[in-house]
Coordinates of C-alpha atoms in Angstrom, one line a residue:
M1 CA 120.5 126.0 153.5
A2 CA 117.9 123.6 153.0
G3 CA 118.2 124.1 149.5
A4 CA 121.6 122.4 149.4
I5 CA 120.8 119.8 152.1
I6 CA 117.9 119.0 149.4
E7 CA 120.8 118.7 146.3
N8 CA 122.8 116.2 148.6
M9 CA 120.1 114.5 149.3
S10 CA 119.3 114.5 145.0
T11 CA 123.1 113.5 144.7
R12 CA 122.9 110.7 147.1
K13 CA 120.2 109.3 145.5
L14 CA 121.4 109.6 142.4
C15 CA 124.8 107.5 143.5
I16 CA 122.8 105.2 144.5
V17 CA 120.4 104.2 141.7
G18 CA 123.6 104.5 139.4
G19 CA 125.2 101.8 142.1
I20 CA 121.5 99.6 142.0
L21 CA 121.8 99.5 137.9
L22 CA 125.4 98.6 137.8
V23 CA 124.1 96.0 140.4
F24 CA 122.1 94.7 138.0
Q25 CA 123.8 94.7 135.5
V26 CA 126.5 92.8 136.6
I27 CA 123.4 90.2 138.1
A28 CA 122.6 89.9 133.9
F29 CA 125.7 89.3 132.9
L30 CA 125.6 86.2 135.3
V31 CA 122.5 84.9 135.3
G32 CA 123.6 84.3 130.8
G33 CA 127.2 83.3 132.0
L34 CA 126.8 81.0 135.0
I35 CA 123.4 80.2 135.4
A36 CA 121.8 79.6 131.5
P37 CA 123.4 77.0 128.5
S38 CA 124.5 77.7 125.8
P39 CA 121.9 79.6 123.3
T40 CA 121.7 76.8 120.5
T41 CA 122.7 73.5 119.9
A42 CA 123.1 72.4 116.5
V43 CA 122.9 68.0 115.9
P44 CA 124.1 66.5 112.8
Y45 CA 121.6 64.0 110.5
M46 CA 122.8 61.6 108.5
S47 CA 120.3 61.0 105.7
V48 CA 118.9 57.4 105.2
K49 CA 118.2 56.3 101.7
C50 CA 115.2 54.4 101.4
I51 CA 113.3 52.6 98.1
D52 CA 110.1 53.3 96.9
V53 CA 109.3 51.6 94.4
R54 CA 105.2 52.5 94.1
K55 CA 103.5 54.3 91.3
N56 CA 102.4 58.2 92.2
H57 CA 105.0 57.5 95.3
H58 CA 105.2 60.0 98.0
K59 CA 101.3 60.4 98.1
A60 CA 100.0 58.3 100.5
K61 CA 103.4 57.2 102.4
W62 CA 106.2 58.2 104.3
L63 CA 109.6 56.4 104.5
M64 CA 110.7 56.7 107.7
P65 CA 114.9 55.9 108.1
W66 CA 114.3 53.4 111.7
G67 CA 112.0 52.2 113.5
P68 CA 109.4 49.3 113.8
N69 CA 107.9 50.5 110.4
H70 CA 111.0 51.2 108.9
C71 CA 111.8 51.8 105.2
K72 CA 113.6 49.4 102.6
K73 CA 117.0 51.0 103.1
L74 CA 119.8 51.1 100.1
K75 CA 123.8 51.0 101.5
D76 CA 124.7 53.0 98.4
F77 CA 124.1 54.1 95.2
D78 CA 126.5 50.9 93.8
E79 CA 124.0 48.8 95.2
A80 CA 120.5 51.0 93.4
V81 CA 122.7 50.0 90.1
S82 CA 123.3 46.4 90.9
R83 CA 119.4 46.3 91.7
Q84 CA 118.0 48.2 88.9
I85 CA 116.2 50.9 91.4
E86 CA 116.0 54.3 89.9
A87 CA 117.5 57.6 90.9
N88 CA 113.5 58.3 91.2
D89 CA 112.3 55.8 93.5
I90 CA 114.9 57.4 96.0
V91 CA 114.0 59.3 99.0
F92 CA 116.5 60.6 101.4
A93 CA 114.8 60.2 104.9
V94 CA 115.7 62.1 107.9
H95 CA 113.8 61.4 111.3
I96 CA 114.2 64.2 113.6
P97 CA 115.2 63.7 116.6
L98 CA 117.5 61.6 116.7
P99 CA 116.7 57.7 118.1
S100 CA 115.1 57.6 121.8
K101 CA 114.3 61.2 121.8
E102 CA 112.1 64.1 121.5
M103 CA 111.4 67.9 120.8
S104 CA 109.9 70.3 122.7
P105 CA 108.3 73.6 122.6
W106 CA 110.9 75.1 124.7
F107 CA 113.5 74.3 121.5
Q108 CA 111.8 77.4 120.5
F109 CA 112.8 76.8 116.8
M110 CA 114.6 74.5 113.9
L111 CA 116.7 75.9 112.0
F112 CA 118.5 73.8 109.1
I113 CA 121.5 73.0 106.2
M114 CA 122.3 71.3 104.4
Q115 CA 125.6 69.1 102.9
L116 CA 125.5 67.1 99.8
D117 CA 129.1 64.8 98.9
I118 CA 129.0 64.5 95.7
A119 CA 131.8 62.2 94.2
F120 CA 133.8 63.0 90.6
K121 CA 133.3 60.9 88.3
M122 CA 134.3 61.4 84.6
D123 CA 131.0 60.0 82.5
N124 CA 129.1 62.7 85.5
D125 CA 130.7 65.6 86.1
L126 CA 129.6 68.4 88.2
K127 CA 128.8 71.5 85.8
E128 CA 129.4 74.9 86.5
N129 CA 126.9 76.9 88.1
A130 CA 124.6 73.5 88.4
E131 CA 121.9 73.6 90.4
I132 CA 119.7 70.6 92.2
T133 CA 115.8 70.0 92.1
L134 CA 114.3 69.1 95.8
D135 CA 111.5 67.4 96.2
V136 CA 110.9 67.8 100.1
S137 CA 108.4 67.2 102.7
L138 CA 107.9 67.9 106.4
A139 CA 105.3 65.8 108.5
Y140 CA 105.3 66.1 112.7
R141 CA 103.3 63.6 115.1
D142 CA 103.0 63.3 119.0
D143 CA 103.3 59.8 119.1
M144 CA 105.9 57.5 118.3
F145 CA 102.6 54.5 116.7
D146 CA 100.6 57.7 115.1
D147 CA 100.1 58.3 111.6
W148 CA 102.2 61.4 110.1
E149 CA 100.5 64.8 109.9
E150 CA 101.8 66.7 107.0
I151 CA 103.3 70.1 107.8
A152 CA 104.6 71.1 104.0
H153 CA 106.0 70.1 100.7
A154 CA 107.4 72.1 97.9
I155 CA 109.5 71.9 95.0
E156 CA 112.3 73.5 95.5
I157 CA 116.1 75.0 94.0
R158 CA 119.8 75.2 94.9
K159 CA 122.5 76.4 93.7
L160 CA 125.6 74.1 94.3
K161 CA 129.1 76.0 94.7
C162 CA 131.3 73.1 95.0
T163 CA 135.5 73.1 94.3
F164 CA 137.7 69.9 93.2
G165 CA 141.2 70.5 94.6
S166 CA 142.8 67.9 92.5
P167 CA 142.8 67.4 88.8
K168 CA 139.8 65.8 87.3
T169 CA 141.5 62.5 85.9
V170 CA 140.8 58.8 86.2
E171 CA 143.1 58.5 89.3
S172 CA 140.3 61.3 90.9
E173 CA 137.1 59.7 90.8
G174 CA 135.3 58.7 93.4
R175 CA 137.6 61.8 95.4
H176 CA 134.5 64.4 97.0
Y177 CA 134.5 68.0 95.7
D178 CA 134.3 70.5 98.2
C179 CA 130.6 72.0 98.2
D180 CA 129.5 74.7 100.5
F181 CA 126.4 74.7 103.1
L182 CA 123.1 75.0 101.5
P183 CA 119.5 76.7 103.5
F184 CA 117.2 73.9 103.8
M185 CA 114.6 74.9 106.2
E186 CA 113.8 77.3 109.4
I187 CA 110.5 76.8 111.3
G188 CA 109.2 79.4 114.1
S189 CA 108.0 77.3 116.6
V190 CA 109.0 73.2 118.2
A191 CA 105.8 72.4 118.9
H192 CA 105.3 68.2 117.8
K193 CA 107.9 65.7 119.4
Y194 CA 109.0 63.8 116.4
Y195 CA 109.3 65.4 112.6
L196 CA 110.0 63.5 109.3
I197 CA 111.7 64.9 106.3
N198 CA 111.5 62.9 103.0
I199 CA 114.1 64.1 100.4
R200 CA 113.7 63.5 96.8
L201 CA 115.8 64.5 93.7
P202 CA 113.7 63.7 90.7
V203 CA 115.4 63.1 87.6
N204 CA 114.1 64.2 84.3
D205 CA 117.0 64.2 81.2
R206 CA 114.4 65.8 78.6
K207 CA 113.2 69.0 80.9
G208 CA 117.3 68.8 82.2
I209 CA 116.0 68.0 85.7
N210 CA 119.1 67.2 88.1
V211 CA 121.5 66.6 85.3
G212 CA 125.1 67.7 85.4
I213 CA 124.6 67.6 89.4
G214 CA 127.5 65.1 90.1
E215 CA 127.2 61.8 91.6
I216 CA 126.0 62.3 94.9
K217 CA 126.7 60.0 97.3
D218 CA 124.7 61.2 100.7
I219 CA 122.9 64.1 102.1
R220 CA 123.4 65.7 105.4
L221 CA 121.4 68.2 107.4
V222 CA 122.7 70.0 110.2
G223 CA 119.5 71.0 112.9
I224 CA 120.3 74.2 115.4
H225 CA 117.8 75.0 118.0
Q226 CA 117.3 77.3 120.7
N227 CA 118.8 75.5 124.0
G228 CA 115.5 74.8 126.4
G229 CA 117.5 76.4 129.6
F230 CA 118.2 79.3 127.9
T231 CA 114.9 79.6 126.8
K232 CA 114.2 79.4 130.6
V233 CA 115.9 81.6 131.4
W234 CA 115.6 83.8 128.4
F235 CA 111.7 83.8 129.8
A236 CA 112.7 84.6 133.3
M237 CA 114.5 87.6 132.1
K238 CA 111.1 89.0 130.0
T239 CA 108.6 88.3 132.5
F240 CA 110.9 90.0 135.9
L241 CA 111.8 93.5 133.5
T242 CA 108.5 93.6 131.7
P243 CA 106.8 94.9 135.1
S244 CA 110.3 97.1 136.0
I245 CA 109.9 99.5 133.4
L246 CA 105.8 99.2 132.9
I247 CA 106.7 100.6 136.8
I248 CA 108.9 103.4 135.7
M249 CA 107.1 104.3 132.7
V250 CA 103.8 104.6 134.7
W251 CA 105.6 106.9 137.6
Y252 CA 107.9 108.8 134.7
W253 CA 104.4 110.0 133.2
R254 CA 102.5 110.6 135.7
R255 CA 105.4 113.1 137.1
I256 CA 104.5 115.2 133.7
T257 CA 101.7 114.9 133.7
L258 CA 101.5 117.4 137.2
M259 CA 103.3 119.7 135.7
T260 CA 101.9 123.1 134.7
R261 CA 102.9 123.0 131.3
A262 CA 102.6 120.4 128.3
P263 CA 104.9 117.7 127.7
V264 CA 107.5 118.7 125.5
L265 CA 109.0 116.5 122.7
L266 CA 111.7 115.2 124.2
E267 CA 109.3 113.6 127.0
K268 CA 107.5 112.1 124.6
V269 CA 110.2 110.7 123.1
I270 CA 111.8 108.8 126.2
F271 CA 107.9 107.8 126.9
A272 CA 107.8 106.3 123.5
L273 CA 111.5 104.9 123.5
G274 CA 109.6 102.8 127.0
I275 CA 106.9 101.7 124.9
S276 CA 109.1 100.5 122.8
M277 CA 111.2 98.7 125.3
T278 CA 108.1 97.1 127.1
F279 CA 106.8 95.9 123.6
I280 CA 109.9 93.7 123.6
N281 CA 109.9 93.1 127.2
I282 CA 106.8 91.3 126.8
P283 CA 106.8 87.4 127.8
V284 CA 104.1 86.5 124.7
E285 CA 107.3 83.3 123.9
W286 CA 104.7 81.3 127.1
F287 CA 102.2 80.9 124.9
S288 CA 104.7 79.4 121.8
I289 CA 104.8 76.5 124.9
G290 CA 101.0 75.4 124.2
F291 CA 100.4 77.1 121.1
D292 CA 101.7 76.4 117.3
W293 CA 103.1 80.3 116.6
T294 CA 105.1 79.7 113.9
W295 CA 104.9 83.4 113.4
M296 CA 107.0 83.9 116.5
L297 CA 110.4 85.1 114.9
L298 CA 109.1 87.6 112.6
F299 CA 107.6 89.3 115.3
G300 CA 110.3 89.0 117.1
D301 CA 112.2 91.0 114.2
I302 CA 109.2 93.7 113.8
R303 CA 109.7 93.9 117.8
Q304 CA 112.9 95.1 117.9
G305 CA 113.2 96.7 114.5
I306 CA 110.5 99.1 116.6
F307 CA 113.1 99.4 119.1
Y308 CA 116.0 100.0 117.1
A309 CA 114.2 102.7 115.3
M310 CA 113.1 104.4 118.4
L311 CA 116.4 104.6 119.8
L312 CA 118.1 105.8 116.8
S313 CA 115.2 108.2 116.5
F314 CA 116.1 109.6 120.4
W315 CA 119.6 109.5 120.0
I316 CA 119.2 112.1 116.9
I317 CA 115.9 114.3 119.2
F318 CA 118.3 114.3 122.1
C319 CA 121.2 116.0 120.4
G320 CA 118.4 118.2 118.8
E321 CA 117.0 119.5 121.9
H322 CA 120.8 120.0 123.5
M323 CA 121.3 122.6 120.6
M324 CA 120.3 124.9 123.1
D325 CA 119.6 128.5 120.5
Q326 CA 118.2 126.5 117.9
N327 CA 114.9 128.3 117.4
E328 CA 113.3 124.9 115.6
R329 CA 113.5 122.8 118.9
N330 CA 110.5 121.2 120.4
R331 CA 108.5 120.0 117.1
L332 CA 109.0 116.3 115.6
S333 CA 108.5 118.4 112.0
G334 CA 112.2 120.1 112.2
Y335 CA 114.0 116.7 112.5
W336 CA 112.4 114.8 109.2
K337 CA 116.1 115.2 107.4
Q338 CA 117.6 112.7 109.9
V339 CA 114.8 110.8 110.9
G340 CA 113.7 110.4 107.3
P341 CA 116.6 107.6 106.5
I342 CA 115.8 105.8 109.7
A343 CA 112.3 105.5 108.3
V344 CA 113.5 104.0 104.6
G345 CA 116.2 101.7 106.3
S346 CA 113.5 100.5 108.4
F347 CA 111.1 99.6 105.6
C348 CA 113.7 98.6 103.4
L349 CA 114.6 96.1 106.2
F350 CA 111.0 94.9 107.0
I351 CA 110.0 94.3 103.6
F352 CA 113.3 92.1 103.4
D353 CA 112.0 89.5 106.0
M354 CA 108.6 89.9 105.2
C355 CA 110.1 88.5 101.6
E356 CA 112.6 86.1 104.2
R357 CA 110.7 85.1 106.7
G358 CA 106.8 85.8 105.9
V359 CA 107.3 83.3 103.5
Q360 CA 108.0 80.4 105.2
L361 CA 105.1 81.0 107.6
K362 CA 103.6 79.0 104.2
N363 CA 106.8 77.2 103.1
P364 CA 109.7 76.4 105.8
F365 CA 112.3 75.3 102.8
Y366 CA 112.4 78.6 101.1
S367 CA 114.7 81.1 100.5
I368 CA 115.3 83.9 99.3
W369 CA 119.0 84.0 98.3
T370 CA 117.9 80.8 96.1
T371 CA 117.1 82.4 92.9
E372 CA 119.2 85.4 91.4
V373 CA 116.0 87.8 91.3
G374 CA 115.7 86.7 95.1
T375 CA 119.2 87.3 95.9
E376 CA 119.5 91.0 93.6
L377 CA 116.0 91.9 95.6
A378 CA 117.2 91.2 99.0
M379 CA 121.0 92.9 98.3
A380 CA 118.9 95.7 97.5
F381 CA 116.9 96.1 100.8
I382 CA 120.0 95.4 102.1
I383 CA 122.6 98.3 100.7
V384 CA 119.5 100.7 100.7
A385 CA 118.9 100.1 104.7
G386 CA 123.2 100.5 105.0
I387 CA 123.2 103.9 103.3
C388 CA 120.6 105.5 105.4
L389 CA 122.8 103.8 107.9
C390 CA 125.3 106.2 106.8
L391 CA 123.3 109.2 105.9
Y392 CA 121.9 109.0 109.8
F393 CA 125.4 108.2 111.3
L394 CA 126.9 111.2 109.3
F395 CA 123.8 113.4 110.9
L396 CA 124.2 112.2 114.6
C397 CA 127.6 112.6 113.9
F398 CA 127.3 116.3 112.8
M399 CA 124.9 117.5 115.4
V400 CA 126.7 115.8 118.0
F401 CA 129.7 118.1 116.4
Q402 CA 127.1 121.3 116.7
V403 CA 126.7 120.1 120.3
F404 CA 129.8 120.1 122.1
R405 CA 130.8 123.3 119.6
N406 CA 127.7 125.1 121.3
I407 CA 128.6 123.7 124.9
S408 CA 132.6 125.1 124.8
G409 CA 130.8 128.5 123.3
K410 CA 128.6 128.7 126.3
Q411 CA 131.1 127.4 129.2
S412 CA 133.4 130.3 128.3
S413 CA 130.1 133.3 129.0
L414 CA 128.0 131.3 131.7
P415 CA 129.8 133.3 134.7
A416 CA 128.3 136.8 132.7
M417 CA 124.6 134.7 132.7
S418 CA 121.8 135.4 135.1
K419 CA 121.6 133.0 137.7
A420 CA 118.7 131.2 136.7
R421 CA 120.0 131.1 132.9
R422 CA 123.4 129.8 134.4
L423 CA 121.5 127.3 135.7
H424 CA 119.3 126.0 133.0
Y425 CA 122.7 126.0 130.7
E426 CA 124.7 124.5 133.2
G427 CA 121.9 121.3 133.2
L428 CA 121.4 121.2 130.0
I429 CA 125.6 120.8 129.4
F430 CA 125.3 118.3 132.6
R431 CA 123.2 115.6 131.1
F432 CA 124.3 116.0 128.0
K433 CA 127.1 114.5 128.6
F434 CA 126.4 112.0 131.1
L435 CA 124.1 110.5 128.3
M436 CA 126.6 110.8 125.7
L437 CA 129.1 109.1 128.5
I438 CA 126.9 106.1 129.1
T439 CA 125.1 106.3 125.5
L440 CA 128.8 105.4 124.5
A441 CA 129.6 102.7 126.7
C442 CA 126.8 100.8 126.1
A443 CA 127.1 100.9 122.5
A444 CA 130.4 100.2 123.4
M445 CA 129.7 96.9 125.8
T446 CA 127.5 95.4 122.8
V447 CA 130.3 95.4 120.1
I448 CA 133.2 94.1 122.6
F449 CA 131.0 91.6 123.6
F450 CA 129.8 90.9 120.2
I451 CA 133.1 90.4 119.2
V452 CA 134.1 88.2 122.0
S453 CA 131.6 85.6 121.7
Q454 CA 132.1 85.1 118.1
V455 CA 135.6 84.7 118.3
T456 CA 135.8 82.5 121.5
E457 CA 134.6 78.8 121.5
G458 CA 131.1 79.9 123.4
H459 CA 132.6 79.0 127.0
W460 CA 136.0 80.0 129.6
K461 CA 136.5 77.3 131.6
W462 CA 137.7 78.5 134.9
G463 CA 138.9 75.5 137.6
D464 CA 135.5 74.3 137.9
I465 CA 133.4 77.1 136.6
T466 CA 132.3 77.1 132.8
I467 CA 131.1 80.5 131.8
Q468 CA 128.9 80.8 128.7
V469 CA 130.4 83.7 126.6
N470 CA 127.4 83.3 124.5
S471 CA 124.7 83.3 127.2
A472 CA 126.0 86.1 129.4
F473 CA 126.1 88.1 125.2
F474 CA 122.7 87.8 125.2
T475 CA 121.7 88.2 128.8
G476 CA 124.2 91.2 129.5
I477 CA 122.9 93.5 126.3
Y478 CA 118.9 93.0 126.7
G479 CA 119.6 93.6 130.0
M480 CA 121.8 96.7 129.5
W481 CA 119.3 98.5 127.2
N482 CA 116.4 98.2 129.6
L483 CA 118.4 99.9 132.0
Y484 CA 119.6 102.0 129.9
V485 CA 116.1 103.0 129.5
F486 CA 115.5 102.7 133.1
A487 CA 118.0 105.2 133.6
L488 CA 116.4 108.5 131.0
M489 CA 113.1 108.0 132.3
F490 CA 114.0 108.3 136.0
L491 CA 116.9 110.9 135.6
Y492 CA 114.7 113.1 132.7
A493 CA 111.4 112.9 135.0
P494 CA 110.6 116.1 136.3
S495 CA 110.9 116.9 139.9
H496 CA 108.3 118.7 141.9
K497 CA 109.9 119.5 144.8
N498 CA 109.9 123.1 146.3
Y499 CA 113.1 125.2 146.5
G500 CA 111.5 127.8 148.5
E501 CA 112.2 131.1 147.9
D502 CA 115.5 130.7 145.7
Q503 CA 112.8 129.3 143.0
S504 CA 111.1 132.3 142.0
N505 CA 111.6 133.9 139.3
G506 CA 112.4 137.7 141.1
D507 CA 115.0 136.2 143.3
L508 CA 116.7 134.3 140.2
G509 CA 116.5 137.0 138.2
V510 CA 114.9 135.7 135.2
N511 CA 113.1 138.4 132.4
S512 CA 110.3 137.3 130.7
G513 CA 113.1 136.3 127.8
E514 CA 115.0 133.5 129.6
E515 CA 111.8 132.5 131.3
L516 CA 110.2 131.1 127.7
Q517 CA 113.6 129.6 127.1
L518 CA 113.6 127.7 129.7
T519 CA 110.2 126.5 129.2
T520 CA 110.9 124.4 125.5
T521 CA 113.2 122.4 127.3
I522 CA 112.8 119.7 130.3
T523 CA 114.8 121.9 132.8
H524 CA 111.5 123.9 133.4
V525 CA 111.7 126.1 136.7
D526 CA 108.4 124.2 137.5
G527 CA 110.4 121.0 137.6
P528 CA 114.2 120.6 137.1
T529 CA 115.1 117.0 136.8
E530 CA 116.9 115.1 139.3
V531 CA 119.8 115.8 136.3
Y532 CA 119.4 119.6 136.7
K533 CA 119.0 120.0 140.3
L534 CA 122.3 118.3 140.1
A535 CA 124.1 120.0 138.1
R536 CA 122.5 123.3 140.1
K537 CA 124.0 122.4 142.8
E538 CA 127.6 121.9 140.9
A539 CA 126.7 125.7 140.1
Q540 CA 125.8 126.8 143.5
E541 CA 128.5 125.1 145.1

């Protein structure tokens, strides 16, 4: 009777916890949809053509497109021809941000893409597979009257991919090519108020530099940065979730250490998953408000990579530990075939990220996709990672199939088992089906919200209420995986409650072989999990 009362309390507790987690999940989506603005903002910039006729050009002076010390400007290139100004004396200047505005550390990063306005001319046509050479410099200052301080200077080459929709005749002269956007610059912090970009297009007929690139009329940039309002909401979520996961981790590991046995593999993997989630949650981004940490984007990629690798490994080990009759359980070495592709794929993506964002720490204008060697190297890493991902999912699907096949076989023979053995398998079956259900739900929600965020305009408007879909996607999915890890540690934490004499081996009819089987999984007779207790109650009824 006492055991039934305790089991009813456990069932109610699971329902209460499930309801609370669902409420927090809804709140996570609403915080992004109703409170946070859109995650990013795109700002178009038109470069100003400045004249620099000094010797050695850009060695000591920065050219401002506007303001009290603005440069001497050109209206167009026809004016440059009439005034006999050479192409090497023209500088395209862009000031960030626009007049009467300031940048802020809350913007977190800046990403720029370039668009060239190229006109068709019979005597200056755009060659096939043409490349443009850019002499680019970036500077900053925090006061409108301070001198500019250089951040980076580089000579970059970009391939032009342009099409012309009209016949190349005299009548078509002046019409513009349709050119793809070019990657231009990425910075992992916005620590200063003002930035200045000076772009030169050096021409050298003898070396073939910037020859056959058509008649460039203008250079446009599009700057993308994170919205400050979204950053504050994101930081607040991280600050709230970090202690939440830490507390459940401490509680979970304390439950395990109080057991009379050593932790089993699945318990260790769940704890490691909690550590990787905490690694993502720790809001070190707060320091980026006061420090110029340009490596934060790379650091964020590494943190996410560690979590996803741990999550994929957990799913494999979770399935393997529920094989029930498999002899190789509770040993990490038994999963090297399945975990190996995860390690190889993660390493390939890490190398790719280091080749891209790692180099950008020194040269923000660098892009691995701008050269043939770089493109082939990047594609090789991505293809290898993709192959490893496919192998992983094949292994995972095969293991899930094996588990369900074992479940079908065990369910038919459950009535003939002893009470303890039957309860053991009931717990395994219930836990596996339950976790598979919430895992599929989390994966489905991630895919659905990603697709919705891509195909919608970024927000929905219902009357006077505006819902930011993209922000809801980020905060909701981030909160969902935190709740997933939280639920794992709660449901799989061993229990230390005493269920009376029914718990003894003699009353349950456990022989030595069955007792050994029970100790190889979390459903140990010394401490069943919350889910196992629920399954035990159902089996008793």
